[in-house]
Coordinates of C-alpha atoms and ligand atoms in Angstrom, one line a residue:
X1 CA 64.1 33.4 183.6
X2 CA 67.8 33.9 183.6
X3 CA 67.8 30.8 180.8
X4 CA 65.1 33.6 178.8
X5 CA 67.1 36.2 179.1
X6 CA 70.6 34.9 178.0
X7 CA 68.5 33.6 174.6
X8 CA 67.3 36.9 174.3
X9 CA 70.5 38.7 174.5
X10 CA 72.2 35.6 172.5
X11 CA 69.5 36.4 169.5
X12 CA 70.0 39.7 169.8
X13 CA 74.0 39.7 169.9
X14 CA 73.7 37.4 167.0
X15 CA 71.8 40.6 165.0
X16 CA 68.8 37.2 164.7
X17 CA 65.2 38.5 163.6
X18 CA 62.2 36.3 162.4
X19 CA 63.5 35.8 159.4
X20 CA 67.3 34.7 159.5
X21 CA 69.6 35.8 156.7
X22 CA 72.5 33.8 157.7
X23 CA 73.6 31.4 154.7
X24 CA 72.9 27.9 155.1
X25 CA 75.3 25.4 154.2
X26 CA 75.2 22.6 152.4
X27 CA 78.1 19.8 152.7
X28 CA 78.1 16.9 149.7
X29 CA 80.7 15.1 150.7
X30 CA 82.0 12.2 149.3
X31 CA 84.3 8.8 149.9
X32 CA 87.9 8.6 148.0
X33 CA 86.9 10.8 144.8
X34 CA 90.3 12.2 143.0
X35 CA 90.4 15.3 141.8
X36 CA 92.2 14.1 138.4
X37 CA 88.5 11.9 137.9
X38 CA 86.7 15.6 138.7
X39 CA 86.4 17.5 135.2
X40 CA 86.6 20.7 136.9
X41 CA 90.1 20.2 138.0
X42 CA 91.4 19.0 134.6
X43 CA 93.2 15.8 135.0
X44 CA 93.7 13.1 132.6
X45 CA 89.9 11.7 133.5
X46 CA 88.7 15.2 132.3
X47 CA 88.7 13.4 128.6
X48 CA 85.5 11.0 129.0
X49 CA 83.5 14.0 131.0
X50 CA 83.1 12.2 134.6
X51 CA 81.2 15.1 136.7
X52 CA 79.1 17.3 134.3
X53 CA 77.0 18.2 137.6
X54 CA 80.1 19.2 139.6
X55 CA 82.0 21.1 137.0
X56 CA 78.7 23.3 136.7
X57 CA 79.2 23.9 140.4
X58 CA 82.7 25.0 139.7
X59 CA 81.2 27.3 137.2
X60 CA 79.1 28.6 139.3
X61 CA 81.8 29.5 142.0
X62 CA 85.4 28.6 143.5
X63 CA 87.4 26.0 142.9
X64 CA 90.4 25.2 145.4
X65 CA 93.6 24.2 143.2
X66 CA 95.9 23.5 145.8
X67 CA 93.4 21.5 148.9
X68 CA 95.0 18.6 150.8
X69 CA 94.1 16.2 153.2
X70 CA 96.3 15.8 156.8
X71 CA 96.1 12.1 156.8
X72 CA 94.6 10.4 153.8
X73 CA 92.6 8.0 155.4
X74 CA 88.7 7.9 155.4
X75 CA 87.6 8.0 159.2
X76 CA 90.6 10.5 160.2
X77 CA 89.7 13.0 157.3
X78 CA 86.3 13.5 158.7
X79 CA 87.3 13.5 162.2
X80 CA 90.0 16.6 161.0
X81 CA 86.7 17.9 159.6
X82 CA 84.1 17.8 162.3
X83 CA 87.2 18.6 164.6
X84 CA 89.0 21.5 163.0
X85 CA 92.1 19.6 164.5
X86 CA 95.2 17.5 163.4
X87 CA 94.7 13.7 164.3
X88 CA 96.8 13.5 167.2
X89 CA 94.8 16.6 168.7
X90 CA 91.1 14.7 167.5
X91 CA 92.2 11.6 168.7
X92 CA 90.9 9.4 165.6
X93 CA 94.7 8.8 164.3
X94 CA 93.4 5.4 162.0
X95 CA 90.1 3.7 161.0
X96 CA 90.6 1.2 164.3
X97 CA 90.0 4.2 166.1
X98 CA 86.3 5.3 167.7
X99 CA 85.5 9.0 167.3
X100 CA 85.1 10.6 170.7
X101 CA 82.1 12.7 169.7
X102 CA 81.9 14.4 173.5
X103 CA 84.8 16.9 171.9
X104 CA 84.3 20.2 170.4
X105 CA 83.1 19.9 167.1
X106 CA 81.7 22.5 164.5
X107 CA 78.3 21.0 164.1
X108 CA 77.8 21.6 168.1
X109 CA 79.0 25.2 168.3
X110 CA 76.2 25.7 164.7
X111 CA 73.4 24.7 166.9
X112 CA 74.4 27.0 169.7
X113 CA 74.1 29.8 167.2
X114 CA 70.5 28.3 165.8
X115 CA 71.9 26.3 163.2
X116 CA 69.7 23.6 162.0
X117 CA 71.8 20.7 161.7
X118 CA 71.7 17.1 160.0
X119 CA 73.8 14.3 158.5
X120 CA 72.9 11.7 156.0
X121 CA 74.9 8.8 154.4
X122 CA 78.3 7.5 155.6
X123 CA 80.0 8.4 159.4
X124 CA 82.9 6.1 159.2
X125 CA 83.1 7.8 162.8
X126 CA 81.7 4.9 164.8
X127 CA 78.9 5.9 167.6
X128 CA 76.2 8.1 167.5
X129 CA 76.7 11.0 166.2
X130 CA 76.3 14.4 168.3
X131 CA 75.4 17.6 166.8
X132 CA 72.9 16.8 164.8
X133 CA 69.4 17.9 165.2
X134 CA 68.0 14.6 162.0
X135 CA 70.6 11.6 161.5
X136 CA 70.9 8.6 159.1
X137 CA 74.4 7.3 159.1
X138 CA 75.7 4.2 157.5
X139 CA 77.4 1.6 159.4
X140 CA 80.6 1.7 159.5
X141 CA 81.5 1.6 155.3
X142 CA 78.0 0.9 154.6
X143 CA 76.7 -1.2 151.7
X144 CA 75.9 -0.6 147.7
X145 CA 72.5 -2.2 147.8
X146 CA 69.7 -1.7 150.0
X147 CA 72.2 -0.7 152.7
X148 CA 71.1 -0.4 156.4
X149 CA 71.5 3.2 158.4
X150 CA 71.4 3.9 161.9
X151 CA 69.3 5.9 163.1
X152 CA 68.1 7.7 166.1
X153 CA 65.2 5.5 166.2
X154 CA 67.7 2.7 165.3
X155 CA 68.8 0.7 162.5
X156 CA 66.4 0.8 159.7
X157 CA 67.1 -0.3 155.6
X158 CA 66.6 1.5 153.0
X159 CA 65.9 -0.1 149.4
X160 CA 67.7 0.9 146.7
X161 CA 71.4 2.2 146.0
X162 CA 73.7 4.2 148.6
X163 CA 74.2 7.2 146.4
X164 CA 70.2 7.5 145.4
X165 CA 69.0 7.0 148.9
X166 CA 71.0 9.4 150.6
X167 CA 70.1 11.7 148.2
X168 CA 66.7 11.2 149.0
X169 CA 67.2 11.6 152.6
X170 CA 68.6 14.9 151.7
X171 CA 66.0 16.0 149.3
X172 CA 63.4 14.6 152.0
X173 CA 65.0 16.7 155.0
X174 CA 64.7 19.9 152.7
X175 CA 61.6 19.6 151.5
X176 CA 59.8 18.1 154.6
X177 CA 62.0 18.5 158.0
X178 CA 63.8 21.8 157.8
X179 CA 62.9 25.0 159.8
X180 CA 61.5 27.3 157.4
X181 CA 62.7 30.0 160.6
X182 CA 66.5 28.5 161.3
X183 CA 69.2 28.1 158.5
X184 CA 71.0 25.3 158.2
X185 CA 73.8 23.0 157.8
X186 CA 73.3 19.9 156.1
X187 CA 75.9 17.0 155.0
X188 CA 75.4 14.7 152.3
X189 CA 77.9 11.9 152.6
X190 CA 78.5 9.4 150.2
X191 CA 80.1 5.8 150.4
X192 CA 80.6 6.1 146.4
X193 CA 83.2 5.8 145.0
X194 CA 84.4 4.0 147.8
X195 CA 85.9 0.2 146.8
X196 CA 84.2 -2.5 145.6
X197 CA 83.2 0.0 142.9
X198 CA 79.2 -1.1 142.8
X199 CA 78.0 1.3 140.5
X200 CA 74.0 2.1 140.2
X201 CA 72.6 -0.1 137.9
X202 CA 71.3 2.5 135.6
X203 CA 75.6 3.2 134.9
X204 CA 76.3 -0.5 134.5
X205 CA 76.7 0.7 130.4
X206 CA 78.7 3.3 130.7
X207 CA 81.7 3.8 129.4
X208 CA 80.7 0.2 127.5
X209 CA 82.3 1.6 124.3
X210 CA 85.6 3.5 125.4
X211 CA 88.8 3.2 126.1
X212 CA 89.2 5.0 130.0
X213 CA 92.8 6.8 129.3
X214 CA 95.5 5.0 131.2
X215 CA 97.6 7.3 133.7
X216 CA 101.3 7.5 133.0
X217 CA 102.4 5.9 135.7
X218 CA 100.4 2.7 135.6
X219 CA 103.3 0.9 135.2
X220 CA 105.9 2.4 137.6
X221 CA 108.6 0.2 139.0
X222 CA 109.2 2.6 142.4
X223 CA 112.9 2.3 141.5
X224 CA 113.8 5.6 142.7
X225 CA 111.6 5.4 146.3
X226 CA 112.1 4.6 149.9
X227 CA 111.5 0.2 150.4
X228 CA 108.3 0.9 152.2
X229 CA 107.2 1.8 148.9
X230 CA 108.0 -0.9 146.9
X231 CA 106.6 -3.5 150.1
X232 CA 102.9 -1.8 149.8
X233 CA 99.7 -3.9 148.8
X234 CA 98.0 -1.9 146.4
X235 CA 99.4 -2.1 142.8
X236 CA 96.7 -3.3 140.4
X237 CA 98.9 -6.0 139.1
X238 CA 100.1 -7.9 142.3
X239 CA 97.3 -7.3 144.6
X240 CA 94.0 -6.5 142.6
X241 CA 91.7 -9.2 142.9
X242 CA 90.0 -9.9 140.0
X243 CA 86.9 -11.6 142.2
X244 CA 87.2 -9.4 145.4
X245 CA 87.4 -6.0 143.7
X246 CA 86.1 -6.5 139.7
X247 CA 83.3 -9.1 140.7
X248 CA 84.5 -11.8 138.3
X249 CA 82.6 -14.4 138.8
X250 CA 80.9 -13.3 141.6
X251 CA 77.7 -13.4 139.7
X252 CA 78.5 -16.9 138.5
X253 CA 77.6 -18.2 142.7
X254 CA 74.0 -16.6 142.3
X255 CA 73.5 -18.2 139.2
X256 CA 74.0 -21.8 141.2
X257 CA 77.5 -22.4 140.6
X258 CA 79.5 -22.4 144.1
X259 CA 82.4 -20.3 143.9
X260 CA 85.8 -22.0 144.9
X261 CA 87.7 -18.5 145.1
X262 CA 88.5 -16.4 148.3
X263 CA 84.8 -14.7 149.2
X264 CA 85.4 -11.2 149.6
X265 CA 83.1 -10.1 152.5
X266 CA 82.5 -6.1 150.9
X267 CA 81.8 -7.1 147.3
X268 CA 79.9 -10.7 148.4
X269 CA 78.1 -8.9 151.1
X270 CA 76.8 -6.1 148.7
X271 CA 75.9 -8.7 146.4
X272 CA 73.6 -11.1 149.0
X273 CA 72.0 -7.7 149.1
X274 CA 70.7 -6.9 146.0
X275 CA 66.8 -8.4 145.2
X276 CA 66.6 -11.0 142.4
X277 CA 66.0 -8.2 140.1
X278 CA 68.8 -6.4 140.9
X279 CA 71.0 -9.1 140.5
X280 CA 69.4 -10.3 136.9
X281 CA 70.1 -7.1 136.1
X282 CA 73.9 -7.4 137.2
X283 CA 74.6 -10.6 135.8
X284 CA 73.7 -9.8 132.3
X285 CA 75.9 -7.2 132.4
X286 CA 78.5 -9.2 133.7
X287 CA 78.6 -12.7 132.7
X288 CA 79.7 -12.3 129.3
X289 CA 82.5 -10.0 130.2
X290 CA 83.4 -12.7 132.9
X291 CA 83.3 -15.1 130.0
X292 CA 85.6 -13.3 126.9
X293 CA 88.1 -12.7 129.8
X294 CA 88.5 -16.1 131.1
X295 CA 88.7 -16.9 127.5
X296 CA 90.9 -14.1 126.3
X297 CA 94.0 -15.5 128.9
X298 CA 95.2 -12.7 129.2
X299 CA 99.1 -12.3 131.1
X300 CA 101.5 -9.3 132.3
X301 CA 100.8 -5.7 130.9
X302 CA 97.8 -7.4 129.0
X303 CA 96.2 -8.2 132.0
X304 CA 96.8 -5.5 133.8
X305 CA 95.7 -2.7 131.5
X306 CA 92.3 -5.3 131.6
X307 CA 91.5 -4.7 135.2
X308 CA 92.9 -0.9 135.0
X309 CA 89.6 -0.9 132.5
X310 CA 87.0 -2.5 135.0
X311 CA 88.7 -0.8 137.8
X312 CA 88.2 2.4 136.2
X313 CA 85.1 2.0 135.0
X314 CA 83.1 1.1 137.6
X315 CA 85.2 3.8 139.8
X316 CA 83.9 6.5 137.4
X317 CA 80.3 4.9 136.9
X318 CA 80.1 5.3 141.1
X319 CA 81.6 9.0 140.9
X320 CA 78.3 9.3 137.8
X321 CA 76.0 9.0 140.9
X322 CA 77.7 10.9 143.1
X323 CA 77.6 13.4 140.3
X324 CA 73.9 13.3 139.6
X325 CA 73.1 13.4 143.1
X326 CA 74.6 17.2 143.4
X327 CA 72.9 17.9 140.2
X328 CA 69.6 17.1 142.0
X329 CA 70.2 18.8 145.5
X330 CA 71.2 21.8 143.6
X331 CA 67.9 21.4 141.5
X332 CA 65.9 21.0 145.6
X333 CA 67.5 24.1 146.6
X334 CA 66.4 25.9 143.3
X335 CA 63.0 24.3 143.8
X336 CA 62.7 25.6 147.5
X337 CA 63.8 29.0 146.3
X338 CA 66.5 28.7 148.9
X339 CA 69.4 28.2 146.4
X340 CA 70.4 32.2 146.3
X341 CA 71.2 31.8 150.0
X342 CA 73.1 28.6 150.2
X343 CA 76.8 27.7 150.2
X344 CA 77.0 24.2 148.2
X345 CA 80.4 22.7 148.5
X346 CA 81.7 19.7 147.1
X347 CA 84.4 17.6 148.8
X348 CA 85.8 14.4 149.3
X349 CA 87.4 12.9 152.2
X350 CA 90.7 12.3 150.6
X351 CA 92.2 11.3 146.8
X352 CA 92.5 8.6 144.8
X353 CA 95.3 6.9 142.9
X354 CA 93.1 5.4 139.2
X355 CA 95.8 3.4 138.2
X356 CA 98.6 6.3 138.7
X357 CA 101.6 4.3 140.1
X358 CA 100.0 1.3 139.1
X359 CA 98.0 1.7 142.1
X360 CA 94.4 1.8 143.7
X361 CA 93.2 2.7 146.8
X362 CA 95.2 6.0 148.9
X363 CA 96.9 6.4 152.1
X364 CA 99.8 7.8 150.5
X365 CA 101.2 11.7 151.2
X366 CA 102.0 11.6 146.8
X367 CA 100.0 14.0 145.3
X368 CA 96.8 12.1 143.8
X369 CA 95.9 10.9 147.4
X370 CA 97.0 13.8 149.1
X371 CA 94.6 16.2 147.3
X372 CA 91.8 16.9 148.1
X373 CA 88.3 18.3 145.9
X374 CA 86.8 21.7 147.4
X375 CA 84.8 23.5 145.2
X376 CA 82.4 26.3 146.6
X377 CA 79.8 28.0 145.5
X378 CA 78.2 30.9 147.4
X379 CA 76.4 32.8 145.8
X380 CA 77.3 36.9 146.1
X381 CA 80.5 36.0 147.6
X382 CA 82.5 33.5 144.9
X383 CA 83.3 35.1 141.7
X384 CA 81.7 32.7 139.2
X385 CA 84.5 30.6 137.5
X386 CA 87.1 31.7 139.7
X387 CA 90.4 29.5 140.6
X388 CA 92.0 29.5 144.4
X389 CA 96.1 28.4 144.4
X390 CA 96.6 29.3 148.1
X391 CA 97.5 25.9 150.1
X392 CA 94.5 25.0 151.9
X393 CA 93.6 21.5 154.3
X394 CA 90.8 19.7 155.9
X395 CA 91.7 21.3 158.9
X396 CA 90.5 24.4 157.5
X397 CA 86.6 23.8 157.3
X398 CA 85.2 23.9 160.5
X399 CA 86.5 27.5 160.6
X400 CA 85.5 28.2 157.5
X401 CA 81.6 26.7 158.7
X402 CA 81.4 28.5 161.7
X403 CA 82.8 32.3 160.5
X404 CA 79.8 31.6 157.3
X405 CA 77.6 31.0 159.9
X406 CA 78.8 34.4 162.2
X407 CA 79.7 31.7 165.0
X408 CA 82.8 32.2 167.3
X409 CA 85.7 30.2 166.3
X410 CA 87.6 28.2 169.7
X411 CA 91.2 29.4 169.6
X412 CA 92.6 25.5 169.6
X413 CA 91.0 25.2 166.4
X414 CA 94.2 24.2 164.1
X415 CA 92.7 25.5 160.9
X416 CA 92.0 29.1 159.6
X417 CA 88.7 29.9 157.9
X418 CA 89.2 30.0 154.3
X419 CA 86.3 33.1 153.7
X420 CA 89.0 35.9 153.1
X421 CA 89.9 33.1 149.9
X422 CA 86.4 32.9 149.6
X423 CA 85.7 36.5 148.8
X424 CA 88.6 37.1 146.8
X425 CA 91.4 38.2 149.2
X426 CA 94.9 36.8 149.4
X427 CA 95.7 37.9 153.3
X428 CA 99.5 38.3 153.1
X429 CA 100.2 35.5 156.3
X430 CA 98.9 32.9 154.7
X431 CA 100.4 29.5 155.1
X432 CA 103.3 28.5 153.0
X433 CA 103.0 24.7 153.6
X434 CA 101.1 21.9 155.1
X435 CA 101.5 19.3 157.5
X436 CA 100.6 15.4 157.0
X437 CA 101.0 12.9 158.9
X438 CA 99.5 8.8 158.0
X439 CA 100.1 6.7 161.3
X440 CA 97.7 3.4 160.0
X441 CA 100.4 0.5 159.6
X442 CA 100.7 -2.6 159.6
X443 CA 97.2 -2.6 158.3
X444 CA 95.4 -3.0 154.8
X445 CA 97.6 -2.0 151.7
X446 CA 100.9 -2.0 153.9
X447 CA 101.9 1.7 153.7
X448 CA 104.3 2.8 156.1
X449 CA 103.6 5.7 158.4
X450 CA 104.9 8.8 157.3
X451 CA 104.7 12.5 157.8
X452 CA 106.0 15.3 156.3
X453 CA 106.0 18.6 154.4
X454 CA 104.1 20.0 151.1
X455 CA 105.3 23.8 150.1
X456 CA 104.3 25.7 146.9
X457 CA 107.3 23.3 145.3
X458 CA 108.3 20.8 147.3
X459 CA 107.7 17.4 149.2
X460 CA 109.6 15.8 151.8
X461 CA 108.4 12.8 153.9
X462 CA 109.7 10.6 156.0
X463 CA 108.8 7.1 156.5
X464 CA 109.1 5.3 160.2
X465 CA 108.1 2.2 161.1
X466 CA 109.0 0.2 158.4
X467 CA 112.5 1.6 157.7
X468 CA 113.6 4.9 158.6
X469 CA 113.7 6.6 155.2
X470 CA 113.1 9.9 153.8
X471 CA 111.7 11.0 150.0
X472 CA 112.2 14.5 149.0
X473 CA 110.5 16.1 145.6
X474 CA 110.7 19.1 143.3
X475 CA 106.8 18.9 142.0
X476 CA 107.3 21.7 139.5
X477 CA 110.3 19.7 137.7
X478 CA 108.9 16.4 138.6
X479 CA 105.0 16.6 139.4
X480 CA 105.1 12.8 138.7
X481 CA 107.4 12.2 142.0
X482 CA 109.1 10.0 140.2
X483 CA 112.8 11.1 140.8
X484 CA 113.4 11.0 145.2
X485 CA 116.1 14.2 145.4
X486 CA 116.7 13.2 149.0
X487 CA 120.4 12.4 149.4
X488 CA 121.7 14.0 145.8
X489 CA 124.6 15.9 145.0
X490 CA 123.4 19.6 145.6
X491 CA 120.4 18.6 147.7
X492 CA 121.8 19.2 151.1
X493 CA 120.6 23.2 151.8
X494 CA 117.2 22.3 150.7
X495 CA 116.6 19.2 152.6
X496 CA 117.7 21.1 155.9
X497 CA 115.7 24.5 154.8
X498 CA 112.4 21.6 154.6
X499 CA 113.8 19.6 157.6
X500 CA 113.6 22.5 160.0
X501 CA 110.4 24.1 158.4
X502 CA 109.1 20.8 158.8
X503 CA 109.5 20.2 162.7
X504 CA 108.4 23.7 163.5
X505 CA 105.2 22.6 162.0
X506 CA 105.3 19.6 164.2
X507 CA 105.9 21.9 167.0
X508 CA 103.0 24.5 165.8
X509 CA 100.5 21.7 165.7
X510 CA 101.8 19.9 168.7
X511 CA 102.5 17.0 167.1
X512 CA 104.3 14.5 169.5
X513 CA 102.4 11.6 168.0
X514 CA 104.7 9.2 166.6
X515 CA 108.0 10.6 166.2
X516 CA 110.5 7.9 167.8
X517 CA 112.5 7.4 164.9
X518 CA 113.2 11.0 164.3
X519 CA 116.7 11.8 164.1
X520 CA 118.4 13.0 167.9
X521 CA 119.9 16.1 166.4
X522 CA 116.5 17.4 164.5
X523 CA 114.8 17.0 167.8
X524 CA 117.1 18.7 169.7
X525 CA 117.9 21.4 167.6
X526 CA 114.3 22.3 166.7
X527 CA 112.0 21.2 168.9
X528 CA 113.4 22.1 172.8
X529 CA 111.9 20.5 175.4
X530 CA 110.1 17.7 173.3
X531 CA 113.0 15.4 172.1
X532 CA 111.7 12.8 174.9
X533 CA 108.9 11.2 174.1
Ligands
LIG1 CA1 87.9 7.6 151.8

């Protein structure tokens, strides 16, 4: 009775009646999509039209200018998400990590309030996942092909490819599984454009014809950054496997001809996936572009502006998917009639560097991997079109979830909901910079652990670990980051101004995580009472 009763009074604090108004929300999420390959945020990708789908959404609603990640890592970006905290606070500080999914996490507190909840596509969390009324999670990164999920009922697979099924999950959970009497929150996680870059084979020919735009960078020599930079393993020339990540060759094992190269277990195990068909369908694409390259001999720049093409290319043929798939969810919600009460966002867990610093894959605090997409549409509230430039973080969506939904937000929450930016406002005590902090080394890609400091203008990291060496940029002069100001002539009053701004955000957030290597006098000076460790 008592049990009754605190429902009662819980529906009727909430203002609840038969027929809920509250928005649902619906989260298409997806894995290591830049914002420069997004047309909406006009980068250099914006030329060959990558996300006609997405940019409509943008259109339609908000799109955040200035969003960042805390640590540009896959699993740690959603934990920050689910969490609303910092990685140190969350606990999931690098992908060798397992999610402690007993915390406090939005989804939870959205089903206290009557949320209908579910999660489709790819965790990267590890465990079951809790707060979820419907689950289908990939494991771990999850394959192309006719990938497996777990499941509640356990593991089940699913034919066909990553981005199409969990779109059909989706569509399947809102056309069949959802109370017609609850709103509800519903994530759509992709694994594209996640490496290897398998795109649907319905994509295979685009882009046949073009020329993908080369970044500016591609062929940076890192003369001007900290040694950690120029020890990573991710530039395109050095460390880009021409079998492992652009599958040449790879088709010529299934057509009976052992291969003698390194077998890459992500591409090779996609590949054993796909049905003969599948993989007829692949090889014709493939083996004669496998052939005029061997053929062609290509050496140096030559070479490498040849796998910035196939890189590329399959990169943006995965993002095509991803694209198509909001295209249709928007469509299902439009279908259901329930599209004038929903909140569609589009995110990715971190960005992407296509060749910018000669580079692939992330990790980085620079700006391609550090931004983040967020575009929102919600209908009534976002002015159609419109363009946020506050400075905004992962850390910032659970809020953002739970004040959309009317829930109570938990004071150790680290973000701050973004729905004042959301309706127009510009609340005067905004933040005026963000925190980062990347703690996964030694471990693929070699990039040192580093925090730091992003304002309106500036950068300054510092790099531990490997070295103990600090970069400092002016993005508005240099938005490139090509020219380290740390240590110049003239530079002195600045680096201390970001230096002490800097620890007091280490001290706001709590962070006592890795800092051995900080200099004795910052630590005494700015952060009393923490300088042991
Ligand atoms: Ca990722």
């Amino acid at each position: 009775m008592k049990k009754l009763f605190f429902v009662l009074t819980l529906l009727v604090s909430l203002n609840v009646s038969a027929k809920d108004k509250r928005p649902n929300i619906l989260f298409v999420f997806s894995d290591d999509h830049a914002t420069h390959a997004i047309g909406a945020y006009n980068g250099w990708l914006k030329a060959v039209n990558p996300t006609p789908e997405i940019d409509k959404l943008a259109k339609d609603g908000m799109v955040f200018e200035k969003s960042f990640c805390s640590n540009s890592i896959c699993g740690p970006s959603r934990a920050v998400i689910m969490s609303g905290k910092h990685s140190h606070k969350n606990g999931f500080m690098n992908n060798g990590n397992t999610f402690n999914w007993n915390q406090q996490i939005f989804p939870k507190l959205l089903q206290k309030v009557g949320y209908q909840t579910a999660i489709y596509g790819k965790s990267h969390l590890k465990g079951n996942p809790q707060g979820f009324d419907d689950w289908k999670v990939l494991p771990g990164q999850g394959l192309y092909y006719n990938p497996d999920f777990f499941t509640p009922e356990g593991k089940v697979r699913i034919d066909g490819h990553a981005t199409d099924v969990v779109t059909d999950l989706a569509v399947d959970w809102l056309k069949k599984k959802r109370s017609a009497d609850k709103p509800f929150m519903l994530m759509v996680q992709h694994k594209a454009p996640h490496r290897a870059w398998m795109p649907a084979l319905r994509h295979l020919k685009l882009y046949n014809d073009i020329d993908i735009p080369e970044p500016d960078t591609l062929f940076d020599n890192y003369k001007d950054n900290a040694p950690g930079v120029r020890h990573q393993e991710m530039e395109i020339d050095r460390h880009m496997d021409p079998n492992y990540d652009l599958f040449v060759d790879l088709t010529a094992d299934f057509a009976g001809t052992p291969i003698q190269k390194r077998q890459d277990r992500s591409a090779r195990g996609n590949m054993t996936r796909m049905t003969e068909a599948q993989m007829k369908a692949w090889r014709a694409h493939y083996g004669p572009r496998d052939e005029a390259f061997h053929k062609a001999q290509l050496k140096g720049k030559d070479l490498v502006r040849w796998k910035f093409q196939r890189y590329a290319k399959n990169y943006l043929r995965c993002v095509k998917g991803v694209d198509e798939s909001v295209g249709r969810l928007r469509t299902t919600l439009q279908e259901l009639d329930l599209d004038d009460n929903t909140v569609v966002i589009y995110s990715s867990d971190q960005g992407f560097y296509i060749g910018d610093h000669g580079w692939y894959d992330k990790r980085w605090m620079y700006e391609e991997s550090l931004k983040m997409p967020f575009i929102v549409s919600w209908p009534g509230v976002t002015k159609p079109g419109s363009r946020d430039h506050h400075l905004i973080q992962n850390i910032d969506y659970a809020e953002t979830f739970l004040e959309i939904a009317g829930a109570k937000i938990p004071s150790d929450m680290q973000g701050r909901s973004l729905v004042p930016l959301l309706k127009g406002q510009s609340p005067n005590d905004w933040r005026d910079s963000i925190y980062y902090h990347y703690y996964e080394y030694p471990s693929f890609h070699m990039v040192p652990r580093h925090y730091g400091i992003r304002t309106e203008r500036y950068k300054l990291m510092h790099f531990y670990r490997f070295g103990n060496e600090w970069e400092m940029y002016d993005l508005q002069k240099d938005p490139d980051e090509l020219t380290n100001l740390y240590g110049r002539p003239g530079q002195a009053k600045l680096t201390a101004d970001l230096k002490k701004q800097l620890y007091a955000l280490q001290k706001h957030y709590g962070d006592e995580s890795d800092l051995s290597e900080m200099p004795k006098e910052w630590k005494d000076k700015v952060r009393p009472g923490t300088a042991q460790k």
